[in-house]
Amino acid sequence: MFDSIHEECGVFGIYDPTHDNVAASTYFALYALQHRGQESCGIAVNDDGVFRSHRAPGLVPDVFSSDELARLGPGHMAIGHVRYSTTGNANVSNAQPLVVRHVKGNMALAHNGNLTNSFELRQQYELEGAIFHGTSDTEVIAHAITRARLEAGSIEKAVEQAMPMLKGAYSLVVMSPRKLIAARDPHGFRPLCMGETADGAVVFASESCALDSVGASFVRDIRPGEIVVATAEGVHSIDTHCGGPSGLCVFEFVYIARPDSVIEGSSVHEARQRAGAFLALEHPIQADVVIGVPDSGLDAALGYARQSGIPYGVGFIKNRYVGRSFIQPTQGQREDAVKIKLNAVRSVVEGKRVIMIDDSIVRGTTSARIVRLLREAGAKEVHMLVSSPPFKYPCYFGVDIDSQDKLIACRLHSVEEIAKENGADSLGYLSLESVRKIAKNAGCGFCDGCFTGHYPVEPPAATPKDKFEEKISK
Amino acid sequence: MFDSIHEECGVFGIYDPTHDNVAASTYFALYALQHRGQESCGIAVNDDGVFRSHRAPGLVPDVFSSDELARLGPGHMAIGHVRYSTTGNANVSNAQPLVVRHVKGNMALAHNGNLTNSFELRQQYELEGAIFHGTSDTEVIAHAITRARLEAGSIEKAVEQAMPMLKGAYSLVVMSPRKLIAARDPHGFRPLCMGETADGAVVFASESCALDSVGASFVRDIRPGEIVVATAEGVHSIDTHCGGPSGLCVFEFVYIARPDSVIEGSSVHEARQRAGAFLALEHPIQADVVIGVPDSGLDAALGYARQSGIPYGVGFIKNRYVGRSFIQPTQGQREDAVKIKLNAVRSVVEGKRVIMIDDSIVRGTTSARIVRLLREAGAKEVHMLVSSPPFKYPCYFGVDIDSQDKLIACRLHSVEEIAKENGADSLGYLSLESVRKIAKNAGCGFCDGCFTGHYPVEPPAATPKDKFEEKISK
Amino acid sequence: MFDSIHEECGVFGIYDPTHDNVAASTYFALYALQHRGQESCGIAVNDDGVFRSHRAPGLVPDVFSSDELARLGPGHMAIGHVRYSTTGNANVSNAQPLVVRHVKGNMALAHNGNLTNSFELRQQYELEGAIFHGTSDTEVIAHAITRARLEAGSIEKAVEQAMPMLKGAYSLVVMSPRKLIAARDPHGFRPLCMGETADGAVVFASESCALDSVGASFVRDIRPGEIVVATAEGVHSIDTHCGGPSGLCVFEFVYIARPDSVIEGSSVHEARQRAGAFLALEHPIQADVVIGVPDSGLDAALGYARQSGIPYGVGFIKNRYVGRSFIQPTQGQREDAVKIKLNAVRSVVEGKRVIMIDDSIVRGTTSARIVRLLREAGAKEVHMLVSSPPFKYPCYFGVDIDSQDKLIACRLHSVEEIAKENGADSLGYLSLESVRKIAKNAGCGFCDGCFTGHYPVEPPAATPKDKFEEKISK
Amino acid sequence: MFDSIHEECGVFGIYDPTHDNVAASTYFALYALQHRGQESCGIAVNDDGVFRSHRAPGLVPDVFSSDELARLGPGHMAIGHVRYSTTGNANVSNAQPLVVRHVKGNMALAHNGNLTNSFELRQQYELEGAIFHGTSDTEVIAHAITRARLEAGSIEKAVEQAMPMLKGAYSLVVMSPRKLIAARDPHGFRPLCMGETADGAVVFASESCALDSVGASFVRDIRPGEIVVATAEGVHSIDTHCGGPSGLCVFEFVYIARPDSVIEGSSVHEARQRAGAFLALEHPIQADVVIGVPDSGLDAALGYARQSGIPYGVGFIKNRYVGRSFIQPTQGQREDAVKIKLNAVRSVVEGKRVIMIDDSIVRGTTSARIVRLLREAGAKEVHMLVSSPPFKYPCYFGVDIDSQDKLIACRLHSVEEIAKENGADSLGYLSLESVRKIAKNAGCGFCDGCFTGHYPVEPPAATPKDKFEEKISK
């Protein structure tokens, strides 16, 4: 919750032939995707070939006032982006969508994911004369597509030809003067789906909850490796890169996605509830109440309660104004820091044996504080369960987990040691076998590299992601 | 949720002899009380007799940057306030705390409640030469105390002598150069409690959740009519106005207070769960799942589910960035407005007979939209239950319910008619008898005037609250 | 220039029977009066008896966006205020106009000046039960008028009856639901004039430059002691307090007022040019060029040049973005601090004997830096002349000169010593006799207490103005 | 003044081996150069190879708070930029300095000027695979240098090899990890000079006034075509592109530069005074007073007055808060719009025959309003003189004059017609011969294409500068 995983990005695109308020639609969609990135956001509108864009650090409702939306003007096509980034990289040059002006046609891109060969591609392009303004992979992708575009007969052909160059995770939305294109890497690491409105607008989004927010109904997921093109003539698909083994990030179901989203045919809420049920089967505990750590532990707690028959309770109240920046507690108040965001409900836990479920443990410090909250509120026993296996390996495909030496599952050797450090009476993780089964109907394969160290795509050599921020001497 | 009740205010005060960071403590406490008022907030710090204050429109983390907190400086005493107000009155003159400079000693006040005789008092004082800068009752209270202070031997004596002048609801925190005082009207309409820290700081707050946020433990509620004074010499109580019949606003338990607060010995979360259980006893329905409308309907839904044995489900996801100002949907998007804040979880309700529980119905338009959300997500039946009786009468004691002609329970004659307008298959309200029993251990009486039209204190004559905003011709 | 005198306030009022955009007119007028106060500003609009107001810290164009002006709404009457205040008192409670809601009729006030008996009045009122929100004299005046109003038959009668209570300097604009009133203290310390537009709007302003900005033509100055009332029936005057000896602040001509204003029939620009001419007569110097310190020394330099025949030159360029807040130079750059705001023009002064004219010397540090600028730019000799006599005494009537122990004319005994500290080859001040003659046609007497220590009204006893900010123990 | 010429840009660079507060130095320098561009600004700091930058729309003191400066961190090298741009292009992508991250070494650029072949270069680069983020020439220059850099042995070699590719005007400051480079196009259209501090810091700036603001003394102008490189080893010059005919923009002396700057050995203030003297010789008029239109007409007025013997007067007061955004006057107040920024001083012009001098006339509407101001203030005659020849042709080298069809000198056929439209009794322009002589010591040639239509470099074909903002269809 405080030291947790950082989602990387959310993307959205709309082609609405019958309405020109695409800026507002994109605004509402980004608002629905806000949980995927709170650091910066942006919208690019295509007004019959003229591109207008705005991007800035901050949350969607802060960055886009009604004045700012009006400045984006009317249009029948738009793309948008929400982004998380570590502090050092929070500069405007990295904000998206990226708008590229080119003699072959303007282009705007929004990207969720992470390339594993961006350093190599970048170096190659630079040695051929290219220049880069920021440090994001998106700029690398833009170069790859633009280079392909010089020879390709169309923008979608250029995307198709560029894709074999790009290794790693990318769910892309690309806008040209007359086309809106969605593309997903051949492994399908990050989700991307398509919807449509009753009026015939075509919509692409990272998650289906964004479709709902603009009144679109879900059509289908973009297939791993697929390119979908929406134009005035309709929608068509390019599937030359489809067919390989897929590897959707399983952590999308555990933590990242919004519970009301449906990914690969599987409800996220239901997947989390199933994770809780599997936990109940794997870790049966005699207890009086099952509670979840808000917000992402709640569904699993409900699943555990249903499976076990132990009553579900509301053990914590989360301050619903969380998310805004606020001042840091001073030295004397540090111990109570967690209480500002999260408070235990004494009447629910007092004198009880409590099962507390969270989605993951990163460093362990927050878990320890939360366990202490329950003890202070009178819990007799605290059994902590985690609805995913222990984090032990880095993610190279778009999720910013902590550095390995800070991960509690790397620092400590056994679950018992972790429980001891957390102050819990017992601790249990969901097994690897079970986490692979939480998404009931999902027909796809999963990437679980963060738990196993085995990745669908070879991870990059020891090239630190932030190398470009480091000292570079001539 | 959109057309709902507006909480009026939250107050806080701290006297911390051993630390001087009272501004930060008040900040965290107001953050915990933010749900009681989002329109403006303020803090006044007492630095050994020098009062520094800041108040402005906006949420706590927006109004108080770390710079602004630093400008408030150190001190061992502070009071704070969060406030809701209707748009017309959202001027700085009405923001609190009110700081009064006077030859008899500076004074700062923060007030939650509503006087019923403020118009008469104001007129009387004005005809005696007083002038008023704003339209708030707090200014009237300040005049009453100041006038008493001219003769009284101490500030607490002045408060004691002023109280018989003040009719209606007031939970007050008053700060003088050397004293921190809490006072509650003889009926105790609004809550007010006292806590203390391990270091000996004394804390007063509208709700106990604010005590938790500053690491204080709950001591007791201020009694109706009681005045509690904290000084360097300790805490003492004045109870000359205690002993009459009490009338705590029952709606504090239904909707206003935070679930983790404890009021008059009764957990708010538990009270809501009990409301759900009573609903299950009064309105048994054959259904497949029980869901709550976030956030205040969730606890009652859980209570209904437990009592009935019907599974509890998470039927809606509320956008957790709600609360920030954002642009209004345009005409074409209006129908989907509710989806931006609230989205149904299809996998939970599809094909099911759903019991949906909300805390209240005001105009009915939002309820109708929420019912429609469930139908669109595939619910087979939607039975709406309300965890309080129908609103039929105005509140004169600090809650801003809608005007009577817009209340659906006044417009329509029967529950069936309301259900029909809402689009629900059936509708049920909690009975008056049950709502009076939801707060299990509360030893106090309740005010339920908004349901019954019977008030503990005579309501004001037909003096519109906003009269001072009206045209005044000379 | 950096350590200089602070103007206190500017006031404005308009009654425009034929247009309702009085908020915008007041905005433009305050913009013209901005030089009289840059710390906060405010506007109150009277819309047929409904008063709407906004006031905040900051410059006029920053405080009033077009949105904010729109919120003030239409109206046929408005008053406005610009204010300087020392940092400690820059709170919103002291910003003006002050709006008072009262059973006898709403009232708004804007005030320029300083009472000498405000402490006594305040104490008296407080002991009779009044409460004060801020520390400004304006609140005291509001109380005095309101008290008189209880008995008086009209608001103008109330002003008339209150005036004998008020000692010191006040140029007031008062707005009631149906009347706009201007009043000036019997000595007329601060200027106040009346204008009218072709459409019949009546306008009051601290300086005539504000009349120009709203297209009004100058009618006449308000007489010392006079009350002028504008209503739908026309304009009438109450002169019961007129006729005593007048004492207009001579420093309005030397420094405070804008050069394009005309006060008491005398052009401010011309008065400054005359000050320069008198300087030339009193201090004839052999030199090659005469330059002024921007902005207020320029006119006197031109006057000296014309009288002496020595060429006038542009010796300094002032950064025209001065006035905005900007960061302070760090230690290593401190010596160059003055250059950021003011730069010497080498081609004008290099190798020349330079006469440099400024309006006043306060602490002397800035003067020393400016002299050094000229030396560094190659000036052979620098003779400094000051277009007013030495400051030796405090002002009790609305100008914030520095504390006496910091005034260079108090610290050092002779003009020679001051010249030496300044680094100038010679130094001369304008004589007291001459400064009294600079306003050619002014029929009024002057207050020159800051030069002589003799004041038209007895100064207050040793009651520090900031007493209310000090510690007050009970 | 309202419809006037827009300066394009100002650049600054500093290499300070002994201090690391280069961010603050750049801030003060940009503040001094603010007159060259008020739309956006930026600073890039080089901290031993790590580049940190910030750029945003707004004035220097608004964009750079002390927090923002602190975020730029310490460093021994920095460059900065102020920029004007037409509204349509005011996007962040075009703001400068441009920071380019590249395997051959990071690079930051700041540019003042305008290329005439940027469209062709851009097209060529794009067809070779380059992508562009914005529409500024600076990005084209960065590409040219980067491409040269792939083969060149050093960054300065790359600049040297890129220069023959770049046609038109450019005064550049380039920063690499270890070098600070200044370069000026072979015609030297825009000024660029070098200074040094007593501590050995090397400074480059568009104008010498920026040297003064950081305590640096002027060393010399960069020669047309010259490249100057500052490193830890010292300063050296590359002059392979020097020696051709130069063409400094004469309008820098007339209007653009600050009067306290010295360009090519000639004081700007003195040049303007000489322009006035030439006007007096070419247009002798019988009059009572000579006044200038603030600010850029003042020096010429003084020059006219000295030459003619007619007294110099201060005819206008300009609101010194001009420059901030403020609301537009409404319909009814439009006529008085000019008065808000500029007010006539009646005592100076009333009953007089007035000579009014301005630096140029663009559309003529403002001139007409200013003439009317003087008439309303009682001027008997108004003779308008312009200290430059009539504008008739576009500038392709960095100044944004209005479109030709709006230029009054293109619309109307004779000076008499213009005078008639302006309402002046007579009108005179400075002759072309004289304007070429105003910069007394300047050893360079001048570009006067805006007056003559003859340019030192062939202007671009009919490629509208804003083509990239136009509709681009695929």
Tab-separated table of C-alpha atoms in Angstrom, chain C residues 109-376:
chain	number	residue	atom	x	y	z
C	109	LEU	CA	-16.217	50.015	3.125
C	110	ALA	CA	-12.846	50.731	1.569
C	111	HIS	CA	-10.399	52.905	3.420
C	112	ASN	CA	-7.089	54.628	2.777
C	113	GLY	CA	-5.359	56.140	5.765
C	114	ASN	CA	-4.604	55.462	9.380
C	115	LEU	CA	-6.488	56.361	12.545
C	116	THR	CA	-4.516	57.642	15.493
C	117	ASN	CA	-7.121	56.612	18.055
C	118	SER	CA	-8.011	53.185	16.708
C	119	PHE	CA	-6.535	51.429	19.720
C	120	GLU	CA	-8.675	53.460	22.101
C	121	LEU	CA	-11.830	53.091	20.018
C	122	ARG	CA	-11.275	49.408	19.628
C	123	GLN	CA	-10.774	48.932	23.327
C	124	GLN	CA	-13.890	50.932	24.090
C	125	TYR	CA	-15.990	48.961	21.620
C	126	GLU	CA	-14.637	45.659	22.818
C	127	LEU	CA	-15.452	46.527	26.391
C	128	GLU	CA	-18.978	47.193	25.198
C	129	GLY	CA	-19.159	43.736	23.622
C	130	ALA	CA	-17.909	44.220	20.097
C	131	ILE	CA	-15.672	41.639	18.475
C	132	PHE	CA	-12.997	42.225	15.872
C	133	HIS	CA	-11.829	39.761	13.262
C	134	GLY	CA	-8.719	41.521	12.053
C	135	THR	CA	-6.391	44.313	13.020
C	136	SER	CA	-7.263	46.955	10.462
C	137	ASP	CA	-8.595	50.420	11.203
C	138	THR	CA	-11.328	49.774	8.673
C	139	GLU	CA	-13.075	47.449	11.059
C	140	VAL	CA	-12.981	50.191	13.710
C	141	ILE	CA	-14.530	52.633	11.267
C	142	ALA	CA	-17.228	50.111	10.393
C	143	HIS	CA	-18.111	49.801	14.062
C	144	ALA	CA	-18.232	53.570	14.527
C	145	ILE	CA	-20.551	54.013	11.558
C	146	THR	CA	-22.767	51.066	12.521
C	147	ARG	CA	-23.202	52.365	16.037
C	148	ALA	CA	-24.134	55.774	14.749
C	149	ARG	CA	-26.439	54.130	12.237
C	150	LEU	CA	-28.615	52.672	15.003
C	151	GLU	CA	-29.858	56.155	15.778
C	152	ALA	CA	-29.212	58.015	12.556
C	153	GLY	CA	-31.938	58.345	9.963
C	154	SER	CA	-29.687	57.426	7.067
C	155	ILE	CA	-26.335	55.949	6.254
C	156	GLU	CA	-24.870	59.361	5.373
C	157	LYS	CA	-26.078	60.757	8.688
C	158	ALA	CA	-24.355	57.832	10.372
C	159	VAL	CA	-21.100	58.644	8.595
C	160	GLU	CA	-21.487	62.282	9.566
C	161	GLN	CA	-22.049	61.389	13.207
C	162	ALA	CA	-19.207	58.883	13.285
C	163	MET	CA	-16.584	61.230	11.861
C	164	PRO	CA	-15.917	63.192	15.069
C	165	MET	CA	-15.061	59.880	16.739
C	166	LEU	CA	-12.358	59.113	14.191
C	167	LYS	CA	-8.998	60.827	14.649
C	168	GLY	CA	-6.349	60.727	11.964
C	169	ALA	CA	-6.362	60.046	8.251
C	170	TYR	CA	-9.160	58.459	6.290
C	171	SER	CA	-10.321	58.668	2.735
C	172	LEU	CA	-13.343	56.434	2.680
C	173	VAL	CA	-15.685	54.949	0.136
C	174	VAL	CA	-18.856	53.462	1.640
C	175	MET	CA	-21.532	51.529	-0.221
C	176	SER	CA	-25.026	50.869	1.122
C	177	PRO	CA	-27.817	49.114	-0.770
C	178	ARG	CA	-28.823	52.340	-2.477
C	179	LYS	CA	-26.075	54.863	-1.860
C	180	LEU	CA	-22.447	55.366	-2.694
C	181	ILE	CA	-20.655	57.654	-0.270
C	182	ALA	CA	-17.214	59.218	-0.243
C	183	ALA	CA	-15.788	60.855	2.844
C	184	ARG	CA	-12.475	62.465	3.681
C	185	ASP	CA	-11.109	63.314	7.087
C	186	PRO	CA	-11.199	67.010	8.082
C	187	HIS	CA	-7.460	67.421	7.432
C	188	GLY	CA	-7.596	65.676	4.088
C	189	PHE	CA	-4.392	63.717	4.671
C	190	ARG	CA	-5.041	61.365	1.760
C	191	PRO	CA	-6.375	62.410	-1.640
C	192	LEU	CA	-9.867	61.528	-2.873
C	193	CYS	CA	-11.539	62.822	-5.967
C	194	MET	CA	-14.780	62.569	-7.913
C	195	GLY	CA	-15.410	62.079	-11.593
C	196	GLU	CA	-18.284	61.371	-13.901
C	197	THR	CA	-18.772	59.654	-17.210
C	198	ALA	CA	-20.682	60.914	-20.182
C	199	ASP	CA	-23.412	58.415	-19.294
C	200	GLY	CA	-23.889	59.875	-15.861
C	201	ALA	CA	-21.956	57.405	-13.741
C	202	VAL	CA	-20.452	58.883	-10.588
C	203	VAL	CA	-16.955	57.746	-9.675
C	204	PHE	CA	-14.781	58.255	-6.584
C	205	ALA	CA	-11.074	57.434	-6.561
C	206	SER	CA	-7.901	58.000	-4.596
C	207	GLU	CA	-6.279	59.464	-7.697
C	208	SER	CA	-7.498	60.909	-10.947
C	209	CYS	CA	-5.548	58.365	-13.000
C	210	ALA	CA	-8.255	55.848	-12.020
C	211	LEU	CA	-10.915	58.126	-13.470
C	212	ASP	CA	-9.078	58.122	-16.793
C	213	SER	CA	-8.935	54.342	-16.838
C	214	VAL	CA	-12.739	54.073	-16.764
C	215	GLY	CA	-13.348	56.916	-19.166
C	216	ALA	CA	-14.575	59.322	-16.511
C	217	SER	CA	-13.669	62.960	-16.468
C	218	PHE	CA	-12.426	64.711	-13.363
C	219	VAL	CA	-15.068	66.764	-11.532
C	220	ARG	CA	-13.356	67.899	-8.345
C	221	ASP	CA	-11.526	66.740	-5.234
C	222	ILE	CA	-13.611	65.774	-2.235
C	223	ARG	CA	-12.974	68.573	0.278
C	224	PRO	CA	-11.302	67.808	3.593
C	225	GLY	CA	-14.106	66.879	5.984
C	226	GLU	CA	-16.672	66.544	3.212
C	227	ILE	CA	-19.149	63.714	2.690
C	228	VAL	CA	-20.453	63.238	-0.844
C	229	VAL	CA	-23.453	60.991	-1.460
C	230	ALA	CA	-24.435	59.568	-4.842
C	231	THR	CA	-27.905	58.053	-5.230
C	232	ALA	CA	-30.481	57.598	-7.944
C	233	GLU	CA	-31.637	61.113	-7.114
C	234	GLY	CA	-28.227	62.627	-7.772
C	235	VAL	CA	-25.195	63.766	-5.863
C	236	HIS	CA	-25.253	65.875	-2.726
C	237	SER	CA	-22.664	67.051	-0.263
C	238	ILE	CA	-22.532	67.282	3.523
C	239	ASP	CA	-19.974	69.817	4.675
C	240	THR	CA	-20.537	70.062	8.420
C	241	HIS	CA	-16.985	68.873	9.105
C	242	CYS	CA	-15.332	71.085	6.511
C	243	GLY	CA	-13.497	74.320	7.082
C	244	GLY	CA	-10.629	73.432	9.389
C	245	PRO	CA	-6.963	73.667	8.467
C	246	SER	CA	-5.990	71.048	5.900
C	247	GLY	CA	-2.894	68.861	5.847
C	248	LEU	CA	-2.506	66.864	2.640
C	249	CYS	CA	0.470	64.527	2.756
C	250	VAL	CA	3.162	66.279	0.749
C	251	PHE	CA	4.752	62.931	0.024
C	252	GLU	CA	1.840	62.126	-2.284
C	253	PHE	CA	3.400	64.647	-4.668
C	254	VAL	CA	6.969	63.547	-4.064
C	255	TYR	CA	6.572	59.808	-4.397
C	256	ILE	CA	3.242	58.105	-3.822
C	257	ALA	CA	0.868	59.304	-6.520
C	258	ARG	CA	1.138	58.459	-10.192
C	259	PRO	CA	2.614	61.292	-12.271
C	260	ASP	CA	-0.459	61.498	-14.498
C	261	SER	CA	-2.733	62.164	-11.526
C	262	VAL	CA	-3.905	65.629	-10.587
C	263	ILE	CA	-4.380	66.280	-6.867
C	264	GLU	CA	-5.915	69.443	-5.481
C	265	GLY	CA	-5.597	71.027	-8.901
C	266	SER	CA	-1.904	70.322	-9.166
C	267	SER	CA	-0.300	67.875	-11.620
C	268	VAL	CA	1.855	65.353	-9.821
C	269	HIS	CA	4.276	65.174	-12.736
C	270	GLU	CA	4.606	68.942	-12.739
C	271	ALA	CA	5.126	69.014	-8.979
C	272	ARG	CA	8.016	66.611	-9.315
C	273	GLN	CA	9.503	68.591	-12.153
C	274	ARG	CA	9.223	71.697	-9.956
C	275	ALA	CA	10.961	69.835	-7.147
C	276	GLY	CA	13.816	69.258	-9.572
C	277	ALA	CA	13.849	72.892	-10.555
C	278	PHE	CA	14.013	73.956	-6.900
C	279	LEU	CA	16.855	71.500	-6.403
C	280	ALA	CA	18.694	73.158	-9.263
C	281	LEU	CA	18.231	76.529	-7.639
C	282	GLU	CA	19.289	75.294	-4.202
C	283	HIS	CA	22.097	72.992	-5.293
C	284	PRO	CA	23.779	74.314	-8.449
C	285	ILE	CA	26.430	71.804	-9.523
C	286	GLN	CA	28.866	71.741	-12.413
C	287	ALA	CA	28.085	68.528	-14.196
C	288	ASP	CA	27.753	66.922	-17.615
C	289	VAL	CA	24.491	65.065	-17.291
C	290	VAL	CA	21.445	64.880	-15.002
C	291	ILE	CA	19.819	61.491	-14.511
C	292	GLY	CA	16.941	60.224	-12.388
C	293	VAL	CA	16.513	57.006	-10.476
C	294	PRO	CA	13.496	55.264	-12.074
C	295	ASP	CA	10.652	55.741	-11.767
C	296	SER	CA	9.931	58.470	-9.277
C	297	GLY	CA	13.232	60.339	-9.679
C	298	LEU	CA	12.847	60.861	-13.417
C	299	ASP	CA	10.542	63.846	-13.323
C	300	ALA	CA	12.708	65.741	-10.845
C	301	ALA	CA	15.773	65.028	-12.964
C	302	LEU	CA	14.017	66.496	-15.983
C	303	GLY	CA	13.119	69.565	-13.920
C	304	TYR	CA	16.693	69.982	-12.750
C	305	ALA	CA	17.985	69.623	-16.298
C	306	ARG	CA	15.594	72.211	-17.682
C	307	GLN	CA	16.366	74.708	-14.957
C	308	SER	CA	20.126	74.180	-15.029
C	309	GLY	CA	20.635	73.689	-18.740
C	310	ILE	CA	22.659	70.555	-18.076
C	311	PRO	CA	21.541	67.771	-20.467
C	312	TYR	CA	19.014	65.252	-19.222
C	313	GLY	CA	20.102	61.647	-19.729
C	314	VAL	CA	18.693	58.164	-19.319
C	315	GLY	CA	21.176	56.842	-16.809
C	316	PHE	CA	19.416	53.671	-15.763
C	317	ILE	CA	17.276	50.989	-17.316
C	318	LYS	CA	14.822	49.424	-14.906
C	319	ASN	CA	13.761	45.870	-15.598
C	320	ARG	CA	10.155	46.281	-16.615
C	321	TYR	CA	9.227	42.939	-15.114
C	322	VAL	CA	10.075	44.240	-11.650
C	323	GLY	CA	7.271	43.811	-9.197
C	324	ARG	CA	6.829	40.124	-9.656
C	325	SER	CA	8.165	37.962	-6.934
C	326	PHE	CA	11.437	36.366	-7.836
C	327	ILE	CA	14.007	34.380	-5.979
C	328	GLN	CA	16.609	36.068	-3.845
C	329	PRO	CA	20.201	36.153	-5.084
C	330	THR	CA	22.464	33.783	-3.222
C	331	GLN	CA	25.386	34.908	-1.119
C	332	GLY	CA	27.839	35.060	-3.999
C	333	GLN	CA	25.485	37.111	-6.091
C	334	ARG	CA	24.268	39.508	-3.459
C	335	GLU	CA	26.520	42.345	-4.538
C	336	ASP	CA	24.877	42.315	-7.920
C	337	ALA	CA	21.357	42.224	-6.537
C	338	VAL	CA	20.582	45.767	-7.500
C	339	LYS	CA	21.676	45.138	-11.078
C	340	ILE	CA	18.888	42.667	-11.572
C	341	LYS	CA	16.368	45.437	-11.200
C	342	LEU	CA	18.391	48.414	-12.335
C	343	ASN	CA	21.259	48.690	-14.780
C	344	ALA	CA	23.350	51.741	-15.606
C	345	VAL	CA	23.667	52.900	-19.223
C	346	ARG	CA	27.397	53.162	-19.680
C	347	SER	CA	27.302	55.355	-22.774
C	348	VAL	CA	25.365	57.977	-20.843
C	349	VAL	CA	27.544	58.234	-17.755
C	350	GLU	CA	31.015	57.041	-18.724
C	351	GLY	CA	33.632	59.702	-18.139
C	352	LYS	CA	30.953	62.171	-17.040
C	353	ARG	CA	30.223	64.235	-13.968
C	354	VAL	CA	26.774	62.932	-13.088
C	355	ILE	CA	23.943	64.458	-11.076
C	356	MET	CA	21.676	61.643	-9.897
C	357	ILE	CA	18.267	62.472	-8.456
C	358	ASP	CA	16.108	60.233	-6.313
C	359	ASP	CA	12.898	61.023	-4.450
C	360	SER	CA	14.107	60.046	-0.997
C	361	ILE	CA	16.663	58.110	1.017
C	362	VAL	CA	15.371	55.661	3.597
C	363	ARG	CA	18.064	53.367	4.955
C	364	GLY	CA	20.723	54.436	2.543
C	365	THR	CA	21.816	50.976	1.487
C	366	THR	CA	20.083	51.118	-1.861
C	367	SER	CA	21.407	54.576	-2.572
C	368	ALA	CA	24.920	53.322	-1.903
C	369	ARG	CA	24.429	50.496	-4.366
C	370	ILE	CA	23.068	52.802	-7.029
C	371	VAL	CA	25.970	55.190	-6.636
C	372	ARG	CA	28.307	52.239	-7.006
C	373	LEU	CA	26.510	51.178	-10.206
C	374	LEU	CA	27.326	54.552	-11.705
C	375	ARG	CA	30.960	54.411	-10.619
C	376	GLU	CA	31.306	50.950	-12.155
